[in-house]
Every structure is written in C-alpha cells, then in structure tokens.
PDB file of C-alpha atoms in Angstrom:
ATOM      1  CA  MET A   1     -44.089 -33.589  -6.549  1.00 43.00           C
ATOM      2  CA  PRO A   2     -41.032 -34.496  -5.196  1.00 44.00           C
ATOM      3  CA  GLU A   3     -38.985 -37.337  -7.211  1.00 45.00           C
ATOM      4  CA  GLY A   4     -40.133 -40.630  -6.547  1.00 48.00           C
ATOM      5  CA  GLU A   5     -43.634 -39.880  -4.644  1.00 45.00           C
ATOM      6  CA  GLY A   6     -45.819 -41.547  -7.571  1.00 47.00           C
ATOM      7  CA  ASN A   7     -44.020 -45.047  -7.058  1.00 47.00           C
ATOM      8  CA  ARG A   8     -44.266 -44.980  -3.043  1.00 54.00           C
ATOM      9  CA  PRO A   9     -47.346 -44.103  -2.041  1.00 64.00           C
ATOM     10  CA  ASN A  10     -47.207 -45.500   1.296  1.00 73.00           C
ATOM     11  CA  GLN A  11     -44.801 -42.397   2.127  1.00 81.00           C
ATOM     12  CA  LEU A  12     -48.229 -40.421   2.563  1.00 84.00           C
ATOM     13  CA  VAL A  13     -49.710 -42.843   4.979  1.00 89.00           C
ATOM     14  CA  ASN A  14     -49.771 -41.874   8.811  1.00 89.00           C
ATOM     15  CA  LYS A  15     -49.289 -37.892   8.040  1.00 88.00           C
ATOM     16  CA  PHE A  16     -51.207 -34.643   8.598  1.00 89.00           C
ATOM     17  CA  VAL A  17     -52.251 -33.039   5.191  1.00 88.00           C
ATOM     18  CA  VAL A  18     -52.200 -29.354   5.116  1.00 87.00           C
ATOM     19  CA  SER A  19     -53.659 -27.069   2.210  1.00 85.00           C
ATOM     20  CA  LEU A  20     -51.279 -24.164   1.376  1.00 81.00           C
ATOM     21  CA  PRO A  21     -53.941 -22.459  -0.502  1.00 81.00           C
ATOM     22  CA  GLU A  22     -56.732 -23.068   2.483  1.00 81.00           C
ATOM     23  CA  GLY A  23     -53.916 -22.327   5.388  1.00 79.00           C
ATOM     24  CA  LYS A  24     -55.560 -25.255   7.260  1.00 83.00           C
ATOM     25  CA  ILE A  25     -54.676 -28.595   8.140  1.00 84.00           C
ATOM     26  CA  LEU A  26     -57.517 -31.071   6.553  1.00 86.00           C
ATOM     27  CA  GLY A  27     -56.708 -34.313   7.949  1.00 86.00           C
ATOM     28  CA  TYR A  28     -54.649 -37.290   9.164  1.00 89.00           C
ATOM     29  CA  VAL A  29     -53.919 -39.421   6.381  1.00 90.00           C
ATOM     30  CA  THR A  30     -54.620 -43.216   7.625  1.00 89.00           C
ATOM     31  CA  ASP A  31     -54.558 -45.040   4.199  1.00 91.00           C
ATOM     32  CA  ILE A  32     -53.716 -44.384   0.395  1.00 89.00           C
ATOM     33  CA  ASN A  33     -54.832 -46.182  -2.741  1.00 90.00           C
ATOM     34  CA  VAL A  34     -53.986 -45.234  -6.108  1.00 89.00           C
ATOM     35  CA  GLU A  35     -56.484 -44.822  -8.624  1.00 89.00           C
ATOM     36  CA  VAL A  36     -55.583 -45.066 -12.704  1.00 89.00           C
ATOM     37  CA  GLU A  37     -57.944 -42.720 -15.406  1.00 86.00           C
ATOM     38  CA  GLY A  38     -56.403 -43.355 -19.282  1.00 84.00           C
ATOM     39  CA  ASP A  39     -52.495 -41.916 -18.793  1.00 85.00           C
ATOM     40  CA  GLN A  40     -53.242 -39.984 -15.408  1.00 86.00           C
ATOM     41  CA  PHE A  41     -53.160 -41.701 -11.334  1.00 87.00           C
ATOM     42  CA  TYR A  42     -54.476 -40.012  -8.620  1.00 89.00           C
ATOM     43  CA  PHE A  43     -53.827 -40.603  -4.666  1.00 90.00           C
ATOM     44  CA  ILE A  44     -56.921 -41.476  -2.869  1.00 91.00           C
ATOM     45  CA  LEU A  45     -56.371 -40.279   0.653  1.00 89.00           C
ATOM     46  CA  ARG A  46     -58.559 -41.705   3.394  1.00 90.00           C
ATOM     47  CA  MET A  47     -58.347 -39.570   6.211  1.00 88.00           C
ATOM     48  CA  LYS A  48     -59.459 -38.123   9.398  1.00 88.00           C
ATOM     49  CA  GLU A  49     -60.827 -35.081  10.270  1.00 83.00           C
ATOM     50  CA  ILE A  50     -59.645 -32.905  13.108  1.00 76.00           C
ATOM     51  CA  GLU A  51     -61.726 -30.874  15.080  1.00 70.00           C
ATOM     52  CA  ASN A  52     -60.224 -28.006  17.074  1.00 62.00           C
ATOM     53  CA  LEU A  53     -61.590 -27.892  20.571  1.00 45.00           C
ATOM     54  CA  GLY A  54     -59.965 -24.742  21.574  1.00 51.00           C
ATOM     55  CA  LYS A  55     -56.993 -24.292  24.007  1.00 50.00           C
ATOM     56  CA  GLY A  56     -54.734 -25.552  21.645  1.00 53.00           C
ATOM     57  CA  GLN A  57     -56.418 -29.222  21.914  1.00 54.00           C
ATOM     58  CA  SER A  58     -58.174 -30.673  19.085  1.00 56.00           C
ATOM     59  CA  ILE A  59     -59.660 -34.037  18.426  1.00 67.00           C
ATOM     60  CA  PHE A  60     -59.976 -36.811  15.604  1.00 67.00           C
ATOM     61  CA  THR A  61     -63.321 -36.779  14.280  1.00 73.00           C
ATOM     62  CA  SER A  62     -65.290 -38.725  11.252  1.00 81.00           C
ATOM     63  CA  GLU A  63     -63.520 -40.003   8.216  1.00 85.00           C
ATOM     64  CA  LYS A  64     -63.210 -38.929   4.660  1.00 88.00           C
ATOM     65  CA  LYS A  65     -61.628 -39.305   1.181  1.00 89.00           C
ATOM     66  CA  MET A  66     -59.675 -37.015  -0.645  1.00 89.00           C
ATOM     67  CA  ARG A  67     -58.670 -37.727  -3.934  1.00 90.00           C
ATOM     68  CA  ILE A  68     -55.418 -35.693  -5.531  1.00 87.00           C
ATOM     69  CA  ARG A  69     -52.923 -35.124  -7.885  1.00 87.00           C
ATOM     70  CA  PRO A  70     -49.099 -35.961  -7.671  1.00 85.00           C
ATOM     71  CA  LYS A  71     -48.557 -32.609  -8.843  1.00 83.00           C
ATOM     72  CA  ASP A  72     -51.105 -31.224  -6.151  1.00 84.00           C
ATOM     73  CA  ILE A  73     -48.347 -32.408  -3.976  1.00 84.00           C
ATOM     74  CA  VAL A  74     -45.837 -28.943  -2.987  1.00 82.00           C
ATOM     75  CA  ASN A  75     -43.580 -31.014  -0.168  1.00 83.00           C
ATOM     76  CA  VAL A  76     -43.902 -34.481   1.866  1.00 85.00           C
ATOM     77  CA  GLY A  77     -41.893 -34.205   5.144  1.00 83.00           C
ATOM     78  CA  PRO A  78     -41.628 -36.773   8.187  1.00 85.00           C
ATOM     79  CA  HIS A  79     -45.190 -35.783   9.754  1.00 86.00           C
ATOM     80  CA  LEU A  80     -46.407 -33.378   7.125  1.00 87.00           C
ATOM     81  CA  ILE A  81     -47.675 -33.631   3.763  1.00 87.00           C
ATOM     82  CA  ILE A  82     -48.141 -29.896   1.968  1.00 86.00           C
ATOM     83  CA  LEU A  83     -50.867 -29.706  -0.459  1.00 86.00           C
ATOM     84  CA  GLY A  84     -50.839 -26.553  -3.181  1.00 81.00           C
ATOM     85  CA  ASP A  85     -54.109 -27.879  -5.320  1.00 74.00           C
ATOM     86  CA  GLY A  86     -51.967 -26.781  -8.343  1.00 68.00           C
ATOM     87  CA  LYS A  87     -51.767 -23.426  -7.050  1.00 65.00           C
ATOM     88  CA  VAL A  88     -48.330 -23.428  -5.623  1.00 62.00           C
ATOM     89  CA  PRO A  89     -44.983 -25.023  -7.115  1.00 59.00           C
ATOM     90  CA  PRO A  90     -43.454 -27.888  -5.556  1.00 60.00           C
ATOM     91  CA  LEU A  91     -40.904 -27.088  -2.752  1.00 60.00           C
ATOM     92  CA  ARG A  92     -38.213 -28.218  -4.830  1.00 65.00           C
ATOM     93  CA  GLU A  93     -39.452 -25.907  -7.938  1.00 63.00           C
ATOM     94  CA  ILE A  94     -39.496 -23.084  -5.020  1.00 64.00           C
ATOM     95  CA  GLU A  95     -36.186 -23.905  -3.859  1.00 69.00           C
ATOM     96  CA  ARG A  96     -34.746 -23.726  -7.506  1.00 68.00           C
ATOM     97  CA  LEU A  97     -36.926 -20.540  -8.077  1.00 58.00           C
ATOM     98  CA  HIS A  98     -34.921 -19.119  -4.934  1.00 66.00           C
ATOM     99  CA  GLN A  99     -31.661 -20.449  -6.475  1.00 75.00           C
ATOM    100  CA  ILE A 100     -32.461 -18.832  -9.777  1.00 66.00           C
ATOM    101  CA  ALA A 101     -33.412 -15.650  -7.869  1.00 67.00           C
ATOM    102  CA  ASP A 102     -30.350 -15.816  -5.904  1.00 77.00           C
ATOM    103  CA  GLU A 103     -27.640 -16.429  -9.238  1.00 74.00           C
ATOM    104  CA  TYR A 104     -30.263 -13.424 -10.791  1.00 65.00           C
ATOM    105  CA  ASN A 105     -29.233 -11.447  -7.805  1.00 78.00           C
ATOM    106  CA  ASN A 106     -25.461 -12.512  -7.807  1.00 83.00           C
ATOM    107  CA  LEU A 107     -25.254 -12.125 -11.782  1.00 74.00           C
ATOM    108  CA  MET A 108     -26.791  -8.348 -10.909  1.00 78.00           C
ATOM    109  CA  ARG A 109     -24.482  -7.298  -8.702  1.00 86.00           C
ATOM    110  CA  GLU A 110     -21.759  -8.565 -10.602  1.00 84.00           C
ATOM    111  CA  LEU A 111     -23.084  -6.711 -13.432  1.00 80.00           C
ATOM    112  CA  GLU A 112     -23.403  -3.437 -11.091  1.00 86.00           C
ATOM    113  CA  ALA A 113     -19.607  -4.381 -10.314  1.00 89.00           C
ATOM    114  CA  LYS A 114     -19.215  -4.585 -13.671  1.00 88.00           C
ATOM    115  CA  ASP A 115     -20.745  -1.451 -14.685  1.00 87.00           C
ATOM    116  CA  LYS A 116     -19.023   0.687 -12.159  1.00 90.00           C
ATOM    117  CA  LEU A 117     -15.429  -0.934 -13.323  1.00 90.00           C
ATOM    118  CA  ILE A 118     -16.706   0.189 -17.060  1.00 91.00           C
ATOM    119  CA  GLU A 119     -17.271   3.527 -15.743  1.00 90.00           C
ATOM    120  CA  GLN A 120     -14.259   3.790 -13.955  1.00 91.00           C
ATOM    121  CA  LEU A 121     -12.191   2.844 -17.282  1.00 91.00           C
ATOM    122  CA  LYS A 122     -14.180   5.072 -19.087  1.00 91.00           C
ATOM    123  CA  GLU A 123     -13.240   7.744 -16.931  1.00 91.00           C
ATOM    124  CA  GLU A 124      -9.280   6.219 -16.515  1.00 91.00           C
ATOM    125  CA  ASN A 125     -10.089   6.280 -20.753  1.00 91.00           C
ATOM    126  CA  HIS A 126     -11.302  10.171 -21.083  1.00 90.00           C
ATOM    127  CA  GLN A 127      -7.967  11.038 -18.592  1.00 91.00           C
ATOM    128  CA  LEU A 128      -5.691   9.018 -20.646  1.00 92.00           C
ATOM    129  CA  THR A 129      -7.215  10.561 -23.989  1.00 90.00           C
ATOM    130  CA  ARG A 130      -6.681  14.430 -22.041  1.00 91.00           C
ATOM    131  CA  GLN A 131      -3.017  13.399 -21.449  1.00 91.00           C
ATOM    132  CA  LEU A 132      -2.545  11.841 -24.865  1.00 92.00           C
ATOM    133  CA  ASP A 133      -3.775  15.367 -26.822  1.00 91.00           C
ATOM    134  CA  GLU A 134      -1.889  17.125 -24.385  1.00 90.00           C
ATOM    135  CA  CYS A 135       1.390  15.058 -25.234  1.00 90.00           C
ATOM    136  CA  GLN A 136       0.712  15.602 -28.888  1.00 90.00           C
ATOM    137  CA  ARG A 137       0.468  19.241 -28.637  1.00 90.00           C
ATOM    138  CA  GLU A 138       3.597  19.051 -26.840  1.00 90.00           C
ATOM    139  CA  LEU A 139       5.165  16.899 -29.776  1.00 90.00           C
ATOM    140  CA  ARG A 140       3.979  19.530 -31.988  1.00 90.00           C
ATOM    141  CA  LYS A 141       5.718  22.349 -30.261  1.00 90.00           C
ATOM    142  CA  LEU A 142       8.739  20.051 -30.160  1.00 89.00           C
ATOM    143  CA  GLN A 143       8.752  19.326 -33.725  1.00 89.00           C
ATOM    144  CA  LEU A 144       8.168  23.033 -34.654  1.00 89.00           C
ATOM    145  CA  MET A 145      11.088  24.304 -32.037  1.00 89.00           C
ATOM    146  CA  LYS A 146      13.074  21.181 -34.207  1.00 87.00           C
ATOM    147  CA  GLU A 147      12.455  22.883 -37.502  1.00 87.00           C
ATOM    148  CA  ASP A 148      13.304  26.136 -35.842  1.00 87.00           C
ATOM    149  CA  PHE A 149      16.844  24.914 -34.496  1.00 86.00           C
ATOM    150  CA  GLU A 150      17.446  23.357 -37.833  1.00 86.00           C
ATOM    151  CA  HIS A 151      16.684  26.917 -39.556  1.00 86.00           C
ATOM    152  CA  LEU A 152      18.917  28.457 -37.100  1.00 86.00           C
ATOM    153  CA  LYS A 153      21.625  25.867 -37.396  1.00 84.00           C
ATOM    154  CA  GLU A 154      21.246  26.277 -41.401  1.00 86.00           C
ATOM    155  CA  GLN A 155      21.583  30.290 -41.042  1.00 86.00           C
ATOM    156  CA  LEU A 156      24.512  29.558 -38.214  1.00 85.00           C
ATOM    157  CA  VAL A 157      26.580  27.163 -40.898  1.00 83.00           C
ATOM    158  CA  ARG A 158      25.853  29.967 -43.565  1.00 83.00           C
ATOM    159  CA  GLN A 159      27.598  32.580 -41.297  1.00 84.00           C
ATOM    160  CA  GLU A 160      30.624  30.620 -40.464  1.00 82.00           C
ATOM    161  CA  GLY A 161      31.025  30.191 -44.032  1.00 81.00           C
ATOM    162  CA  GLN A 162      30.749  33.943 -44.740  1.00 83.00           C
ATOM    163  CA  ILE A 163      32.617  34.424 -41.587  1.00 84.00           C
ATOM    164  CA  GLU A 164      35.684  32.400 -42.819  1.00 83.00           C
ATOM    165  CA  MET A 165      35.359  33.815 -46.211  1.00 84.00           C
ATOM    166  CA  ALA A 166      35.789  37.227 -44.676  1.00 80.00           C
ATOM    167  CA  GLN A 167      38.545  36.336 -42.584  1.00 82.00           C
ATOM    168  CA  GLU A 168      40.479  34.758 -45.386  1.00 83.00           C
ATOM    169  CA  TYR A 169      39.335  37.857 -47.615  1.00 79.00           C
ATOM    170  CA  ILE A 170      41.253  40.143 -44.834  1.00 81.00           C
ATOM    171  CA  ARG A 171      44.308  37.817 -44.466  1.00 80.00           C
ATOM    172  CA  LEU A 172      44.363  38.197 -48.264  1.00 80.00           C
ATOM    173  CA  LEU A 173      44.162  41.876 -47.945  1.00 78.00           C
ATOM    174  CA  GLU A 174      46.832  42.028 -45.563  1.00 78.00           C
ATOM    175  CA  GLY A 175      48.921  40.343 -47.903  1.00 75.00           C
ATOM    176  CA  LEU A 176      48.279  42.500 -50.625  1.00 76.00           C
ATOM    177  CA  ARG A 177      49.157  45.749 -48.238  1.00 76.00           C
ATOM    178  CA  GLY A 178      52.615  44.343 -47.597  1.00 75.00           C
ATOM    179  CA  ASP A 179      52.760  43.960 -51.437  1.00 75.00           C
ATOM    180  CA  VAL A 180      51.707  47.054 -51.700  1.00 76.00           C
ATOM    181  CA  ASP A 181      53.925  48.875 -49.596  1.00 79.00           C
ATOM    182  CA  ARG A 182      57.104  47.221 -51.142  1.00 80.00           C
ATOM    183  CA  ILE A 183      55.785  48.405 -54.525  1.00 80.00           C
ATOM    184  CA  LYS A 184      55.203  52.000 -52.805  1.00 79.00           C
ATOM    185  CA  ALA A 185      58.671  51.908 -51.519  1.00 79.00           C
ATOM    186  CA  ASP A 186      60.138  50.486 -54.559  1.00 77.00           C
ATOM    187  CA  VAL A 187      58.320  53.238 -56.683  1.00 78.00           C
ATOM    188  CA  GLU A 188      59.812  55.911 -54.316  1.00 78.00           C
ATOM    189  CA  ALA A 189      62.974  54.661 -54.507  1.00 76.00           C
ATOM    190  CA  LEU A 190      62.839  54.434 -58.650  1.00 76.00           C
ATOM    191  CA  ILE A 191      60.810  58.131 -58.752  1.00 77.00           C
ATOM    192  CA  GLN A 192      63.888  59.504 -56.168  1.00 75.00           C
ATOM    193  CA  GLY A 193      66.944  58.033 -57.931  1.00 72.00           C
ATOM    194  CA  ARG A 194      65.586  59.161 -61.479  1.00 72.00           C
ATOM    195  CA  LEU A 195      64.770  62.360 -60.204  1.00 72.00           C
ATOM    196  CA  GLU A 196      68.315  62.716 -58.931  1.00 75.00           C
ATOM    197  CA  GLU A 197      69.467  61.656 -62.246  1.00 74.00           C
ATOM    198  CA  VAL A 198      67.524  64.182 -64.194  1.00 72.00           C
ATOM    199  CA  VAL A 199      68.134  67.039 -61.974  1.00 72.00           C
ATOM    200  CA  ARG A 200      71.819  66.052 -62.113  1.00 75.00           C
ATOM    201  CA  GLY A 201      72.013  66.035 -66.082  1.00 74.00           C
ATOM    202  CA  ILE A 202      70.361  69.417 -65.981  1.00 75.00           C
ATOM    203  CA  ILE A 203      72.784  70.904 -63.719  1.00 74.00           C
ATOM    204  CA  ASN A 204      75.750  69.342 -65.553  1.00 75.00           C
ATOM    205  CA  GLU A 205      74.105  70.721 -69.347  1.00 75.00           C
ATOM    206  CA  GLU A 206      73.936  74.303 -67.590  1.00 71.00           C
ATOM    207  CA  LEU A 207      77.656  73.523 -66.285  1.00 73.00           C
ATOM    208  CA  ASN A 208      78.911  72.781 -69.679  1.00 76.00           C
ATOM    209  CA  ALA A 209      77.130  75.639 -71.412  1.00 73.00           C
ATOM    210  CA  ARG A 210      79.269  77.613 -69.062  1.00 70.00           C
ATOM    211  CA  GLY A 211      82.560  76.156 -69.166  1.00 69.00           C
ATOM    212  CA  LEU A 212      82.556  74.622 -65.777  1.00 63.00           C
ATOM    213  CA  LYS A 213      83.053  71.404 -64.569  1.00 56.00           C
ATOM    214  CA  LYS A 214      80.738  69.017 -64.552  1.00 53.00           C
ATOM    215  CA  THR A 215      79.609  67.403 -61.104  1.00 53.00           C
ATOM    216  CA  SER A 216      78.907  64.355 -60.025  1.00 52.00           C
ATOM    217  CA  PHE A 217      76.528  64.917 -56.751  1.00 48.00           C
ATOM    218  CA  LEU A 218      74.213  67.427 -56.088  1.00 48.00           C
TER     219      LEU A 218
END
C-alpha cells in the first residue's frame, strides 16, 4: 500500500475497485470503515456492483461490502483502486523492481563493456609480452655482439702492441745494419792494411837476402 494510505481511508471513496488477479472491476466505493483486529487493521469497503449490459453500457446494481488488507492495495489513483489480493506487490515496489532491473541491466552492460575492455587489455598485454620477448632476444644478441667486439678489441690492442714491438725491432735491426757495415768496412780496411804490411815485409826480407834494396811499396 502506498505510504500514508492507512491514515487516509477517505482517499478510497468514490473510486472504482479493480482486481488484477481476477482481471475485472469489482465495484464502485461509496463508503469506507476501518476495522481493527489485534495489531492488524482492515478496510471495509461499501461499494456498488457493476453489471455489464453490453455495447459498452453498464449500470450499478446491488451494494456489497468487501474487507481488504492495506497490503492488498497495489495502487490508488484519481479514479481507481487497484487490488492485488497479496499476489501483486504494490506499485511502488513494482517501480522499485523495475528500477532495480534497470540498474541491473546497466550494471550488466557496464560489466560486458569492462569484459570487452579486459579482453582488449589482455590482447594488448599479449602483444606487449611478445614485443618484450623479442626485445629481450635482440638485447641478448647485442650483448653477445658487444662481448665479441670487446674480445676483438683486446686482440687488436695486442696486435697493435706486437706491431709496435716489430717496428721497434726493425728500427733496431736497421741501426745494427749500419753498425755492421761500419765494422765490416773497418775490418776490411784493417785486413787490407795488415795484408800489405805482411807482403811488404816478406818482399823486403827476400830482397835483403839477395842484397837488393828494400822497397817501400808494392
């Protein structure tokens, strides 16, 4: 029952009563009383029954009384009282259920959108993971190339040192060659002078032996 209806029974007077479970108009309320039993209270509706004459015509017939509980009332409008006999929730609850259903549908749409976003992020993460693996492989290749380069650099430094040593050795040999040439020239000159002196001595001795004059040159 809408909020405040139990405190304002006069709002139920001069209105048609419609039963949703039966699907028909029960009558037209002309008066109302309130009956209390324990902690429960009821509305006693006095209403005129309606007889359908066909061709869209109807008349009021005999009066009757009907006892209803406040929770039997689904909604009270300007001209109608809608009853659900406890089988239909009040209109506000129905509207609230519709609101909850709309909120649920909105949440489901949001969840679907988030699921799609998650799948998209998963795919992007998969692509980034593949790119990361590829970059790591390239990095390992570069590290190996760097190690090879450092090794070649060390070899080159050693070879440059060996080349410098060889060049220094060559310069030393060239210096020794000049010294050897000078020593050779000195030895040749010494041998030549000594040889002349020896030959001259032999000739002079031979001349002396024969009583001839000594010679001063060959």
